[in-house]
Amino acid sequence: MVYGVAGGEVAITNRDLNFRHQIHVIGLHLGVLIEHAPAIFAELLDELRALIAAGVCVPGTPTVYDLADGPKAFAELEARATSGKLVLRP
């Protein structure tokens, strides 16, 4: 599936990926995994923690706005001028 295109037009559609390029889409639903296989979920979290500790997987840094600048943050989000997460600081 195509995700993360809030900043502009998608270069390729889900239809293109599935029917023209015949890719395999693999994913997981965390809620179902936590409910039905908590041990596997715990293993995945341990692996993720290890990757973060090793510097392989670096968590993103959000763009932080003061709460008073909330209208500016929302305007930039609406204009698709942002990337990543936005945070309003009280």
CSV table of C-alpha atoms in Angstrom, one decimal:
chain,number,residue,atom,x,y,z
A,1,MET,CA,0.0,0.0,0.0
A,2,VAL,CA,1.1,3.5,-0.6
A,3,TYR,CA,1.4,5.5,2.6
A,4,GLY,CA,3.0,8.8,3.6
A,5,VAL,CA,1.9,11.0,0.7
A,6,ALA,CA,0.4,13.8,2.7
A,7,GLY,CA,3.0,16.2,1.3
A,8,GLY,CA,2.1,15.9,-2.4
A,9,GLU,CA,0.9,13.7,-5.2
A,10,VAL,CA,1.5,10.0,-5.2
A,11,ALA,CA,4.0,8.9,-7.8
A,12,ILE,CA,2.5,5.4,-8.1
A,13,THR,CA,-0.9,4.1,-7.0
A,14,ASN,CA,-1.8,1.0,-5.1
A,15,ARG,CA,-3.4,-0.3,-8.3
A,16,ASP,CA,-0.2,0.2,-10.2
A,17,LEU,CA,1.8,-1.6,-7.5
A,18,ASN,CA,-0.6,-4.6,-7.4
A,19,PHE,CA,-1.7,-5.0,-11.0
A,20,ARG,CA,1.1,-3.6,-13.2
A,21,HIS,CA,4.2,-4.5,-11.0
A,22,GLN,CA,2.7,-7.5,-9.3
A,23,ILE,CA,4.3,-6.9,-6.0
A,24,HIS,CA,3.5,-8.7,-2.8
A,25,VAL,CA,2.1,-6.6,0.0
A,26,ILE,CA,3.1,-7.8,3.4
A,27,GLY,CA,2.2,-6.1,6.7
A,28,LEU,CA,0.7,-6.6,10.1
A,29,HIS,CA,-2.0,-5.3,12.2
A,30,LEU,CA,-0.5,-4.4,15.6
A,31,GLY,CA,-3.8,-4.6,17.5
A,32,VAL,CA,-4.5,-8.1,16.2
A,33,LEU,CA,-0.9,-9.1,16.9
A,34,ILE,CA,-0.9,-7.8,20.5
A,35,GLU,CA,-4.2,-9.5,21.2
A,36,HIS,CA,-3.5,-12.9,19.6
A,37,ALA,CA,0.3,-13.2,19.8
A,38,PRO,CA,1.7,-11.1,22.6
A,39,ALA,CA,4.9,-13.1,22.7
A,40,ILE,CA,5.6,-12.3,19.1
A,41,PHE,CA,4.8,-8.7,19.6
A,42,ALA,CA,7.2,-8.6,22.6
A,43,GLU,CA,10.0,-10.1,20.4
A,44,LEU,CA,9.4,-7.5,17.7
A,45,LEU,CA,9.6,-4.7,20.3
A,46,ASP,CA,12.9,-6.2,21.6
A,47,GLU,CA,14.3,-6.4,18.1
A,48,LEU,CA,13.2,-2.8,17.4
A,49,ARG,CA,14.8,-1.6,20.7
A,50,ALA,CA,18.1,-3.3,19.7
A,51,LEU,CA,18.0,-1.7,16.2
A,52,ILE,CA,17.4,1.7,17.8
A,53,ALA,CA,20.3,1.2,20.3
A,54,ALA,CA,22.6,0.1,17.5
A,55,GLY,CA,21.8,3.2,15.5
A,56,VAL,CA,20.3,1.2,12.6
A,57,CYS,CA,16.8,2.6,13.1
A,58,VAL,CA,16.8,6.2,14.1
A,59,PRO,CA,13.4,7.6,15.3
A,60,GLY,CA,12.3,10.7,13.6
A,61,THR,CA,12.4,14.1,15.2
A,62,PRO,CA,9.1,16.0,15.2
A,63,THR,CA,8.8,19.6,14.2
A,64,VAL,CA,7.8,21.5,17.4
A,65,TYR,CA,5.6,24.6,17.4
A,66,ASP,CA,4.7,26.6,20.5
A,67,LEU,CA,1.0,26.3,21.2
A,68,ALA,CA,0.5,30.0,20.3
A,69,ASP,CA,1.8,29.1,16.8
A,70,GLY,CA,-0.8,26.4,16.4
A,71,PRO,CA,-2.7,28.2,13.6
A,72,LYS,CA,0.6,28.5,11.7
A,73,ALA,CA,1.3,24.8,12.2
A,74,PHE,CA,-2.1,23.9,10.9
A,75,ALA,CA,-1.8,26.2,7.9
A,76,GLU,CA,1.5,24.7,6.9
A,77,LEU,CA,0.0,21.2,7.3
A,78,GLU,CA,-3.0,22.1,5.2
A,79,ALA,CA,-0.7,23.6,2.6
A,80,ARG,CA,1.3,20.4,2.6
A,81,ALA,CA,4.5,22.3,3.5
A,82,THR,CA,5.4,19.9,6.3
A,83,SER,CA,7.0,16.5,6.6
A,84,GLY,CA,7.1,14.1,9.5
A,85,LYS,CA,5.2,14.6,12.8
A,86,LEU,CA,4.2,18.0,14.1
A,87,VAL,CA,4.0,18.8,17.9
A,88,LEU,CA,2.3,21.6,19.7
A,89,ARG,CA,4.2,22.5,22.9
A,90,PRO,CA,2.0,24.0,25.7
